[in-house]
Every structure is written in C-alpha cells, then in structure tokens.
C-alpha cells in the first residue's frame, strides 16, 4: 500500500512504527477490538512483514526455501484497512504537534503512536569487525547472506553461546562446516539457564562436531580482503572463513529517547504499554517494564511477551480489558532437540533436576523462596504445561517430591498458593 491511501483527514489515526510481530499484532488487535480509526504501519524493510524465529533455525537449513513465512498475507492488510508504508523509517517525533517525520520527508499525524521498533544485534567492537565475512543475524537479509556463506568445509567461528549462536552452530554443523564457538563465560546459555541444561546442550553439540572454547575474550579479527582468523586474549588464533557475532541485542530506543521519552535499556512502559507520554505506547523487544510476577524490571525477548504486550496496547487504546497474559515462555531448537522454558530464572534460585539428562528427557525446576519460579524442559511437554500454571498461581513446591520424576509435577505442590484468583486478577488489571 502507498502513502496516497493515507489521508491527512484520516480519523483518529494510530501510527505504528515497526512491523515485526509486535507492530503487526497491535494493528490486528486494534481491528479485532473494533477500532474504526485509521491504522498506519511503518515498515523499514521492503516486502511483507515476516516471522523472525525461523531465521536462525529453519531458514538456514541446507535446501530450505530462501524465505520466512509472512505474518499476514497482503489481503489481510487490505481487508482490515491497515495502510502499510514499506521501505521507510521514522526519523523523529514531534510530541507537541503529534507528528512523526519519516525518511521520505513526509510527516504523519497521529492520535496515538505505537513504537514497536524491536532490537538489533549488538555489534562487535574489536579491530577487524567490519571485514567481509563477519556477520550478525537479525533480519531476513542477514539470514540469507549467512546461509550463502555456510558451505561444506567452511570454517565458522561463532562468538557467543546464546540461543542465536547455538542455533546457527547447529545449522552450520549440519551443513558440513567446521564450527568453533567462542564463549566468554564458562558454559553455554549461561544467562538463561542452569549448568545442568548447559552441560546437556554442550554435549549434544559436541556429538555433532561443534568445538567449544570457554573463557574466550575475542581481541581481533584479521585477514586480507576478508575475515581469515579470530584471535582471543590469550593469543590463541582460530582460522575462520565466516565469523558470526551472537553477543546479544540492543533495543532500538533511539527514536523514543530523542523525543524525550523515559528509556533505560529499553523504553519504559507501564502495564498497558504506555510510555511517559500518554499519547505514545511501546510494545515488544524494545520495551522495559515491571514484572507482575516478581516485581523485577525486565526486558523480555520472546514472542509470548511481544503478543501479550501488543494485546494490552490494543486493549488500552480501545478502552477495553486485555486478555490475561501467559507466564513468559521461550524455546530454542538445536540439532532437533527442543528446550522449552517457562518463567524467568534468577541465578540464586534453588535448582532441582527431574529425570535423567542422559536419557534425553528431563526437566529442571527453579524455586524462589519455596515457590515455583521457572522451569526448563527437554522432551517433557507435560512438565512445561503444568509448570506454566503453577508459576502463575505462585505455587509452593516440595523439593523432595519435585525431584522424583515419577511423581507428576502438579502433585509436588505443598501448602497454600501465594496468589488467590482475586490477587491474580488484581495484578493483571
């Protein structure tokens, strides 16, 4: 759709900056909830908005189609009266005039503005980071270029052993690449899981030929016309034809910060997605908010949170009640093994293993002050589903019973749940 389909006389225009999962979900949610005003979706990329989780999974597989599934077909936007401006970005916000300046020089007026700009890959800052062959992975174009480089025999150095780094390691190994993962911490996925799960996935990758080097601080990337080797702090040099930086993400908060909105490693929002300006909302990976579960300030990078926040924004704009959000949950697939996580683990949580990791099916539950706070499950959907419910209830867990995998997790509950139904309803209002 084009700019000429958007009139300056459009009634109560909602302008959404960003067309990832969150931006599209806000637009769809507004129409579902009966919003009759205009909806303008600003998309910095060309083509239809697409799903991003497959970029580091299915899309990289040898022989897989070079595309990611679209979030909505073009007909959806036309039928719902959602105007898309593709290939343009928002440059600045004039809060007083309630307008957004776009990269094509036009100004778009808004009744309500939604910032859903997501996040970007954290850049490497070492010498040689700009050499050809050094890649990050955040967009479809990033994934397609990386896929082109992952050929049998290629020496691939992956900096960072988080979800993205390990998913790419799995895809590269399956393609026949020589894969080395350089991780500054002492285990994989250390930010998001416990040592038991880390060890399980390290062994899994090892069986597929992936090499890990822990305590590795990259100091430079060197080469002639392109990357050829990676050097770490102790002087060890690792030959590399392809280097992937998987060292986390940064929120794209600059548009909001430059407009004077409150930001702190993310745009600060309340439970309804409102920023410090009541006419401006934010949704998705770019936001920071207070957890209704434990009161922690957090920025969550998961589809569940993206969709829940989008629903709350659409609900508040239309003056309706939002759906009850799920407990945050996450997943990763590596070498065909799926890790599913519910809740947000803290390093000080009590760790209890259910089942035998060597058998390939087990769970790790995390207790905080005796209550279930989070769970990691491998091939154990029953524990995953039960844990989501128990976390929401603030259930107190008997550690002895929880450690017995023959006892259903629901039967490990002891005492009175922390939250009554009335408490949960109040926390979500």
GROMACS .gro file of C-alpha atoms in nm:
model
  429
    1UNK     CA    1   0.000   0.000   0.000
    2UNK     CA    2   0.112   0.351  -0.063
    3UNK     CA    3   0.115   0.687   0.105
    4UNK     CA    4  -0.164   0.819  -0.119
    5UNK     CA    5  -0.403   0.576   0.052
    6UNK     CA    6  -0.346   0.761   0.380
    7UNK     CA    7  -0.530   1.091   0.406
    8UNK     CA    8  -0.436   1.378   0.636
    9UNK     CA    9  -0.806   1.379   0.723
   10UNK     CA   10  -0.799   1.019   0.850
   11UNK     CA   11  -1.000   0.994   1.170
   12UNK     CA   12  -0.814   0.915   1.495
   13UNK     CA   13  -0.502   0.778   1.324
   14UNK     CA   14  -0.293   0.523   1.509
   15UNK     CA   15   0.059   0.522   1.367
   16UNK     CA   16   0.266   0.210   1.440
   17UNK     CA   17   0.642   0.235   1.388
   18UNK     CA   18   0.778  -0.113   1.322
   19UNK     CA   19   0.618  -0.411   1.151
   20UNK     CA   20   0.765  -0.710   1.328
   21UNK     CA   21   0.549  -0.944   1.533
   22UNK     CA   22   0.452  -0.673   1.779
   23UNK     CA   23   0.365  -0.397   1.533
   24UNK     CA   24   0.154  -0.627   1.318
   25UNK     CA   25  -0.014  -0.774   1.628
   26UNK     CA   26  -0.106  -0.426   1.754
   27UNK     CA   27  -0.260  -0.338   1.417
   28UNK     CA   28  -0.454  -0.664   1.400
   29UNK     CA   29  -0.561  -0.633   1.764
   30UNK     CA   30  -0.699  -0.283   1.710
   31UNK     CA   31  -0.922  -0.403   1.428
   32UNK     CA   32  -1.028  -0.714   1.619
   33UNK     CA   33  -1.131  -0.490   1.908
   34UNK     CA   34  -1.339  -0.270   1.680
   35UNK     CA   35  -1.109   0.030   1.624
   36UNK     CA   36  -1.265   0.236   1.345
   37UNK     CA   37  -0.992   0.499   1.312
   38UNK     CA   38  -0.700   0.484   1.071
   39UNK     CA   39  -0.409   0.248   1.120
   40UNK     CA   40  -0.074   0.321   0.954
   41UNK     CA   41   0.206   0.063   0.976
   42UNK     CA   42   0.557   0.198   0.912
   43UNK     CA   43   0.789  -0.076   0.782
   44UNK     CA   44   1.159  -0.008   0.737
   45UNK     CA   45   1.203  -0.322   0.525
   46UNK     CA   46   1.053  -0.397   0.186
   47UNK     CA   47   0.810  -0.680   0.127
   48UNK     CA   48   0.554  -0.822   0.366
   49UNK     CA   49   0.634  -0.843   0.740
   50UNK     CA   50   0.773  -1.188   0.821
   51UNK     CA   51   0.837  -1.426   1.110
   52UNK     CA   52   1.179  -1.390   1.272
   53UNK     CA   53   1.232  -1.705   1.487
   54UNK     CA   54   1.290  -1.923   1.176
   55UNK     CA   55   1.580  -1.701   1.064
   56UNK     CA   56   1.827  -1.883   1.289
   57UNK     CA   57   1.655  -2.221   1.256
   58UNK     CA   58   1.465  -2.349   0.951
   59UNK     CA   59   1.581  -2.083   0.706
   60UNK     CA   60   1.949  -2.175   0.748
   61UNK     CA   61   1.897  -2.543   0.671
   62UNK     CA   62   2.055  -2.668   0.353
   63UNK     CA   63   1.785  -2.694   0.087
   64UNK     CA   64   1.525  -2.495   0.280
   65UNK     CA   65   1.334  -2.225   0.087
   66UNK     CA   66   1.503  -1.884   0.095
   67UNK     CA   67   1.212  -1.712   0.264
   68UNK     CA   68   1.046  -1.681   0.601
   69UNK     CA   69   0.671  -1.719   0.648
   70UNK     CA   70   0.485  -1.389   0.637
   71UNK     CA   71   0.299  -1.278   0.947
   72UNK     CA   72  -0.010  -1.182   0.745
   73UNK     CA   73  -0.091  -1.202   0.376
   74UNK     CA   74  -0.128  -0.882   0.176
   75UNK     CA   75  -0.504  -0.936   0.155
   76UNK     CA   76  -0.531  -0.914   0.535
   77UNK     CA   77  -0.398  -0.558   0.542
   78UNK     CA   78  -0.627  -0.455   0.257
   79UNK     CA   79  -0.935  -0.618   0.410
   80UNK     CA   80  -0.869  -0.463   0.753
   81UNK     CA   81  -0.793  -0.116   0.619
   82UNK     CA   82  -0.438  -0.123   0.756
   83UNK     CA   83  -0.217   0.102   0.543
   84UNK     CA   84   0.146  -0.011   0.509
   85UNK     CA   85   0.435   0.214   0.418
   86UNK     CA   86   0.723  -0.018   0.327
   87UNK     CA   87   1.086   0.083   0.290
   88UNK     CA   88   1.058   0.396   0.504
   89UNK     CA   89   1.159   0.459   0.863
   90UNK     CA   90   1.063   0.706   1.134
   91UNK     CA   91   1.324   0.978   1.181
   92UNK     CA   92   1.183   1.182   1.469
   93UNK     CA   93   0.873   1.252   1.678
   94UNK     CA   94   0.723   1.595   1.741
   95UNK     CA   95   0.526   1.524   2.058
   96UNK     CA   96   0.374   1.871   2.072
   97UNK     CA   97   0.234   1.854   1.721
   98UNK     CA   98   0.174   1.477   1.745
   99UNK     CA   99   0.352   1.405   1.419
  100UNK     CA  100   0.622   1.164   1.304
  101UNK     CA  101   0.880   1.266   1.044
  102UNK     CA  102   0.954   0.982   0.801
  103UNK     CA  103   1.265   0.912   0.596
  104UNK     CA  104   1.078   1.003   0.275
  105UNK     CA  105   1.032   1.357   0.407
  106UNK     CA  106   0.663   1.330   0.489
  107UNK     CA  107   0.507   1.399   0.828
  108UNK     CA  108   0.237   1.172   0.960
  109UNK     CA  109  -0.005   1.294   1.224
  110UNK     CA  110  -0.112   1.056   1.500
  111UNK     CA  111  -0.389   1.035   1.756
  112UNK     CA  112  -0.192   0.756   1.923
  113UNK     CA  113   0.160   0.646   1.837
  114UNK     CA  114   0.295   0.294   1.897
  115UNK     CA  115   0.671   0.235   1.892
  116UNK     CA  116   0.744  -0.128   1.803
  117UNK     CA  117   1.096  -0.090   1.670
  118UNK     CA  118   1.232  -0.410   1.825
  119UNK     CA  119   1.603  -0.466   1.875
  120UNK     CA  120   1.921  -0.505   1.674
  121UNK     CA  121   2.222  -0.729   1.704
  122UNK     CA  122   2.484  -0.598   1.945
  123UNK     CA  123   2.783  -0.508   1.726
  124UNK     CA  124   3.134  -0.636   1.770
  125UNK     CA  125   3.373  -0.355   1.862
  126UNK     CA  126   3.707  -0.532   1.812
  127UNK     CA  127   3.953  -0.449   1.531
  128UNK     CA  128   3.850  -0.620   1.208
  129UNK     CA  129   3.481  -0.641   1.296
  130UNK     CA  130   3.395  -0.472   0.967
  131UNK     CA  131   3.573  -0.721   0.743
  132UNK     CA  132   3.367  -0.912   0.484
  133UNK     CA  133   3.271  -1.249   0.627
  134UNK     CA  134   3.188  -1.107   0.970
  135UNK     CA  135   2.813  -1.131   1.014
  136UNK     CA  136   2.532  -1.077   1.262
  137UNK     CA  137   2.183  -1.224   1.238
  138UNK     CA  138   1.870  -1.019   1.286
  139UNK     CA  139   1.690  -0.976   0.953
  140UNK     CA  140   1.591  -1.197   0.661
  141UNK     CA  141   1.870  -1.048   0.451
  142UNK     CA  142   2.117  -1.130   0.730
  143UNK     CA  143   1.999  -1.490   0.732
  144UNK     CA  144   2.017  -1.531   0.355
  145UNK     CA  145   2.370  -1.390   0.339
  146UNK     CA  146   2.479  -1.617   0.624
  147UNK     CA  147   2.320  -1.917   0.455
  148UNK     CA  148   2.516  -1.838   0.138
  149UNK     CA  149   2.840  -1.850   0.338
  150UNK     CA  150   2.764  -2.174   0.523
  151UNK     CA  151   2.903  -2.422   0.272
  152UNK     CA  152   3.055  -2.764   0.342
  153UNK     CA  153   3.410  -2.729   0.471
  154UNK     CA  154   3.377  -2.362   0.568
  155UNK     CA  155   3.550  -2.276   0.895
  156UNK     CA  156   3.291  -2.098   1.106
  157UNK     CA  157   3.374  -1.910   1.427
  158UNK     CA  158   3.072  -1.815   1.637
  159UNK     CA  159   3.126  -1.555   1.906
  160UNK     CA  160   2.873  -1.613   2.182
  161UNK     CA  161   2.696  -1.929   2.300
  162UNK     CA  162   2.344  -1.794   2.348
  163UNK     CA  163   2.032  -1.908   2.163
  164UNK     CA  164   2.128  -1.749   1.830
  165UNK     CA  165   2.488  -1.863   1.837
  166UNK     CA  166   2.397  -2.222   1.919
  167UNK     CA  167   2.113  -2.240   1.666
  168UNK     CA  168   2.350  -2.119   1.395
  169UNK     CA  169   2.615  -2.364   1.518
  170UNK     CA  170   2.368  -2.648   1.474
  171UNK     CA  171   2.274  -2.536   1.123
  172UNK     CA  172   2.637  -2.487   1.023
  173UNK     CA  173   2.741  -2.829   1.155
  174UNK     CA  174   2.451  -2.995   0.972
  175UNK     CA  175   2.572  -2.829   0.651
  176UNK     CA  176   2.920  -2.974   0.695
  177UNK     CA  177   3.103  -2.670   0.829
  178UNK     CA  178   3.385  -2.683   1.083
  179UNK     CA  179   3.231  -2.498   1.378
  180UNK     CA  180   3.406  -2.337   1.674
  181UNK     CA  181   3.207  -2.148   1.937
  182UNK     CA  182   3.400  -1.887   2.138
  183UNK     CA  183   3.224  -1.802   2.464
  184UNK     CA  184   3.347  -1.559   2.730
  185UNK     CA  185   3.154  -1.732   3.011
  186UNK     CA  186   3.228  -2.084   3.135
  187UNK     CA  187   2.926  -2.258   2.978
  188UNK     CA  188   2.665  -2.224   2.705
  189UNK     CA  189   2.342  -2.027   2.754
  190UNK     CA  190   2.468  -1.916   3.096
  191UNK     CA  191   2.241  -1.609   3.103
  192UNK     CA  192   1.920  -1.804   3.062
  193UNK     CA  193   1.962  -2.148   3.215
  194UNK     CA  194   2.137  -2.361   3.478
  195UNK     CA  195   2.453  -2.566   3.449
  196UNK     CA  196   2.259  -2.892   3.404
  197UNK     CA  197   2.089  -2.771   3.087
  198UNK     CA  198   2.406  -2.602   2.964
  199UNK     CA  199   2.602  -2.925   3.002
  200UNK     CA  200   2.333  -3.125   2.820
  201UNK     CA  201   2.342  -2.896   2.516
  202UNK     CA  202   2.720  -2.870   2.516
  203UNK     CA  203   2.739  -3.249   2.493
  204UNK     CA  204   2.471  -3.252   2.223
  205UNK     CA  205   2.668  -3.009   2.008
  206UNK     CA  206   2.989  -3.198   2.075
  207UNK     CA  207   2.837  -3.514   1.933
  208UNK     CA  208   2.774  -3.320   1.612
  209UNK     CA  209   3.134  -3.199   1.585
  210UNK     CA  210   3.098  -2.850   1.735
  211UNK     CA  211   3.402  -2.732   1.931
  212UNK     CA  212   3.365  -2.500   2.231
  213UNK     CA  213   3.625  -2.267   2.379
  214UNK     CA  214   3.516  -2.110   2.707
  215UNK     CA  215   3.668  -1.807   2.879
  216UNK     CA  216   3.745  -1.675   2.533
  217UNK     CA  217   3.763  -1.297   2.500
  218UNK     CA  218   3.793  -1.205   2.133
  219UNK     CA  219   4.050  -0.929   2.077
  220UNK     CA  220   4.065  -0.904   1.697
  221UNK     CA  221   3.953  -1.041   1.364
  222UNK     CA  222   4.221  -1.038   1.096
  223UNK     CA  223   4.254  -1.103   0.726
  224UNK     CA  224   4.336  -0.951   0.391
  225UNK     CA  225   4.030  -0.889   0.178
  226UNK     CA  226   3.800  -1.068   0.425
  227UNK     CA  227   3.799  -1.238   0.765
  228UNK     CA  228   4.053  -1.520   0.791
  229UNK     CA  229   4.120  -1.567   1.163
  230UNK     CA  230   3.997  -1.473   1.511
  231UNK     CA  231   4.238  -1.401   1.797
  232UNK     CA  232   4.145  -1.427   2.167
  233UNK     CA  233   4.303  -1.268   2.473
  234UNK     CA  234   4.550  -1.549   2.547
  235UNK     CA  235   4.691  -1.519   2.196
  236UNK     CA  236   4.524  -1.830   2.051
  237UNK     CA  237   4.430  -1.788   1.685
  238UNK     CA  238   4.133  -1.964   1.527
  239UNK     CA  239   4.116  -1.985   1.146
  240UNK     CA  240   3.777  -1.868   1.019
  241UNK     CA  241   3.614  -1.812   0.682
  242UNK     CA  242   3.292  -1.695   0.846
  243UNK     CA  243   3.254  -1.516   1.179
  244UNK     CA  244   2.914  -1.475   1.342
  245UNK     CA  245   2.868  -1.228   1.628
  246UNK     CA  246   2.599  -1.368   1.855
  247UNK     CA  247   2.661  -1.146   2.156
  248UNK     CA  248   2.310  -1.028   2.233
  249UNK     CA  249   2.089  -0.743   2.119
  250UNK     CA  250   2.028  -0.374   2.186
  251UNK     CA  251   1.681  -0.216   2.198
  252UNK     CA  252   1.606   0.026   1.913
  253UNK     CA  253   1.507   0.300   2.156
  254UNK     CA  254   1.674   0.597   1.987
  255UNK     CA  255   1.352   0.731   1.832
  256UNK     CA  256   1.191   0.738   2.176
  257UNK     CA  257   1.496   0.868   2.361
  258UNK     CA  258   1.546   1.153   2.114
  259UNK     CA  259   1.182   1.251   2.172
  260UNK     CA  260   1.243   1.274   2.547
  261UNK     CA  261   1.060   0.957   2.648
  262UNK     CA  262   1.189   0.772   2.955
  263UNK     CA  263   1.430   0.496   2.849
  264UNK     CA  264   1.667   0.270   3.039
  265UNK     CA  265   1.799  -0.016   2.826
  266UNK     CA  266   1.455  -0.017   2.667
  267UNK     CA  267   1.159   0.220   2.652
  268UNK     CA  268   0.994   0.226   2.994
  269UNK     CA  269   0.626   0.129   2.979
  270UNK     CA  270   0.353   0.056   3.229
  271UNK     CA  271   0.125  -0.248   3.236
  272UNK     CA  272  -0.079  -0.110   2.947
  273UNK     CA  273   0.221  -0.035   2.727
  274UNK     CA  274   0.209   0.341   2.785
  275UNK     CA  275   0.530   0.540   2.780
  276UNK     CA  276   0.595   0.858   2.979
  277UNK     CA  277   0.383   1.036   2.714
  278UNK     CA  278   0.017   0.925   2.745
  279UNK     CA  279  -0.034   0.952   2.368
  280UNK     CA  280   0.258   0.720   2.292
  281UNK     CA  281   0.279   0.345   2.354
  282UNK     CA  282   0.559   0.096   2.301
  283UNK     CA  283   0.544  -0.279   2.253
  284UNK     CA  284   0.775  -0.575   2.209
  285UNK     CA  285   1.151  -0.626   2.244
  286UNK     CA  286   1.217  -0.251   2.266
  287UNK     CA  287   1.034  -0.214   2.599
  288UNK     CA  288   1.132  -0.242   2.964
  289UNK     CA  289   0.862  -0.300   3.223
  290UNK     CA  290   0.797  -0.423   3.576
  291UNK     CA  291   0.714  -0.792   3.600
  292UNK     CA  292   0.370  -0.851   3.755
  293UNK     CA  293   0.502  -1.181   3.890
  294UNK     CA  294   0.807  -1.079   4.095
  295UNK     CA  295   0.829  -0.700   4.054
  296UNK     CA  296   1.160  -0.716   3.867
  297UNK     CA  297   1.244  -0.462   3.598
  298UNK     CA  298   1.290  -0.662   3.278
  299UNK     CA  299   1.316  -0.658   2.902
  300UNK     CA  300   1.196  -0.986   2.753
  301UNK     CA  301   1.287  -1.108   2.407
  302UNK     CA  302   1.021  -1.367   2.330
  303UNK     CA  303   0.718  -1.399   2.106
  304UNK     CA  304   0.486  -1.461   2.401
  305UNK     CA  305   0.573  -1.125   2.555
  306UNK     CA  306   0.551  -0.950   2.219
  307UNK     CA  307   0.196  -1.073   2.161
  308UNK     CA  308   0.085  -1.010   2.519
  309UNK     CA  309   0.210  -0.651   2.512
  310UNK     CA  310   0.052  -0.592   2.172
  311UNK     CA  311  -0.283  -0.708   2.308
  312UNK     CA  312  -0.255  -0.480   2.610
  313UNK     CA  313  -0.176  -0.181   2.389
  314UNK     CA  314  -0.468  -0.254   2.156
  315UNK     CA  315  -0.696  -0.304   2.455
  316UNK     CA  316  -0.599   0.021   2.623
  317UNK     CA  317  -0.627   0.228   2.304
  318UNK     CA  318  -0.980   0.092   2.251
  319UNK     CA  319  -1.078   0.123   2.617
  320UNK     CA  320  -1.121  -0.250   2.671
  321UNK     CA  321  -0.983  -0.514   2.905
  322UNK     CA  322  -0.679  -0.707   2.787
  323UNK     CA  323  -0.664  -1.085   2.784
  324UNK     CA  324  -0.489  -1.244   3.080
  325UNK     CA  325  -0.123  -1.280   2.978
  326UNK     CA  326   0.057  -1.611   2.993
  327UNK     CA  327   0.365  -1.667   3.201
  328UNK     CA  328   0.664  -1.574   2.981
  329UNK     CA  329   0.791  -1.870   2.783
  330UNK     CA  330   1.077  -1.928   2.543
  331UNK     CA  331   1.210  -2.201   2.319
  332UNK     CA  332   1.512  -2.300   2.115
  333UNK     CA  333   1.575  -2.595   1.884
  334UNK     CA  334   1.930  -2.724   1.837
  335UNK     CA  335   2.015  -3.042   1.644
  336UNK     CA  336   1.645  -3.130   1.657
  337UNK     CA  337   1.627  -3.105   2.038
  338UNK     CA  338   1.377  -2.855   2.176
  339UNK     CA  339   1.435  -2.668   2.501
  340UNK     CA  340   1.118  -2.505   2.638
  341UNK     CA  341   1.136  -2.259   2.925
  342UNK     CA  342   0.856  -2.105   3.129
  343UNK     CA  343   0.909  -1.820   3.374
  344UNK     CA  344   1.225  -1.620   3.428
  345UNK     CA  345   1.507  -1.789   3.618
  346UNK     CA  346   1.724  -1.600   3.867
  347UNK     CA  347   2.081  -1.720   3.936
  348UNK     CA  348   2.009  -1.758   4.308
  349UNK     CA  349   1.706  -1.987   4.256
  350UNK     CA  350   1.712  -2.337   4.406
  351UNK     CA  351   1.772  -2.586   4.124
  352UNK     CA  352   1.601  -2.927   4.116
  353UNK     CA  353   1.651  -3.179   3.834
  354UNK     CA  354   1.361  -3.407   3.739
  355UNK     CA  355   1.461  -3.710   3.537
  356UNK     CA  356   1.792  -3.824   3.393
  357UNK     CA  357   1.955  -3.588   3.140
  358UNK     CA  358   2.148  -3.875   2.982
  359UNK     CA  359   1.814  -4.026   2.878
  360UNK     CA  360   1.727  -3.718   2.675
  361UNK     CA  361   1.407  -3.636   2.866
  362UNK     CA  362   1.423  -3.426   3.181
  363UNK     CA  363   1.319  -3.101   3.345
  364UNK     CA  364   1.486  -2.851   3.573
  365UNK     CA  365   1.263  -2.659   3.812
  366UNK     CA  366   1.369  -2.338   3.982
  367UNK     CA  367   1.233  -2.248   4.325
  368UNK     CA  368   1.243  -1.900   4.472
  369UNK     CA  369   1.153  -1.875   4.841
  370UNK     CA  370   0.998  -2.218   4.807
  371UNK     CA  371   0.773  -2.127   4.515
  372UNK     CA  372   0.800  -2.236   4.154
  373UNK     CA  373   0.959  -1.950   3.957
  374UNK     CA  374   1.069  -2.112   3.631
  375UNK     CA  375   1.120  -2.441   3.453
  376UNK     CA  376   1.336  -2.577   3.170
  377UNK     CA  377   1.207  -2.886   2.991
  378UNK     CA  378   1.363  -3.113   2.731
  379UNK     CA  379   1.115  -3.354   2.567
  380UNK     CA  380   0.878  -3.308   2.861
  381UNK     CA  381   0.570  -3.118   2.747
  382UNK     CA  382   0.368  -3.233   3.049
  383UNK     CA  383   0.604  -3.060   3.293
  384UNK     CA  384   0.614  -2.750   3.074
  385UNK     CA  385   0.236  -2.710   3.067
  386UNK     CA  386   0.194  -2.784   3.437
  387UNK     CA  387   0.476  -2.551   3.537
  388UNK     CA  388   0.326  -2.255   3.347
  389UNK     CA  389   0.008  -2.292   3.550
  390UNK     CA  390   0.185  -2.341   3.883
  391UNK     CA  391   0.412  -2.040   3.826
  392UNK     CA  392   0.106  -1.823   3.761
  393UNK     CA  393  -0.051  -1.950   4.082
  394UNK     CA  394   0.265  -1.886   4.285
  395UNK     CA  395   0.254  -2.248   4.397
  396UNK     CA  396   0.479  -2.363   4.678
  397UNK     CA  397   0.671  -2.678   4.582
  398UNK     CA  398   0.801  -2.964   4.796
  399UNK     CA  399   1.162  -3.009   4.672
  400UNK     CA  400   1.170  -3.379   4.762
  401UNK     CA  401   0.858  -3.454   4.560
  402UNK     CA  402   0.965  -3.232   4.271
  403UNK     CA  403   1.292  -3.425   4.239
  404UNK     CA  404   1.104  -3.751   4.174
  405UNK     CA  405   1.021  -3.758   3.803
  406UNK     CA  406   0.775  -4.044   3.861
  407UNK     CA  407   0.555  -3.801   4.057
  408UNK     CA  408   0.359  -3.557   3.839
  409UNK     CA  409   0.478  -3.202   3.900
  410UNK     CA  410   0.126  -3.098   3.999
  411UNK     CA  411   0.145  -3.342   4.292
  412UNK     CA  412   0.460  -3.173   4.424
  413UNK     CA  413   0.261  -2.869   4.535
  414UNK     CA  414   0.262  -2.808   4.909
  415UNK     CA  415   0.084  -2.552   5.129
  416UNK     CA  416  -0.131  -2.267   5.004
  417UNK     CA  417  -0.060  -2.093   4.674
  418UNK     CA  418   0.085  -1.747   4.707
  419UNK     CA  419  -0.178  -1.591   4.481
  420UNK     CA  420  -0.552  -1.630   4.507
  421UNK     CA  421  -0.766  -1.588   4.194
  422UNK     CA  422  -0.856  -1.240   4.319
  423UNK     CA  423  -0.487  -1.149   4.363
  424UNK     CA  424  -0.405  -1.262   4.010
  425UNK     CA  425  -0.696  -1.067   3.864
  426UNK     CA  426  -0.590  -0.754   4.053
  427UNK     CA  427  -0.229  -0.787   3.934
  428UNK     CA  428  -0.343  -0.803   3.573
  429UNK     CA  429  -0.586  -0.512   3.590
   0.00000   0.00000   0.00000
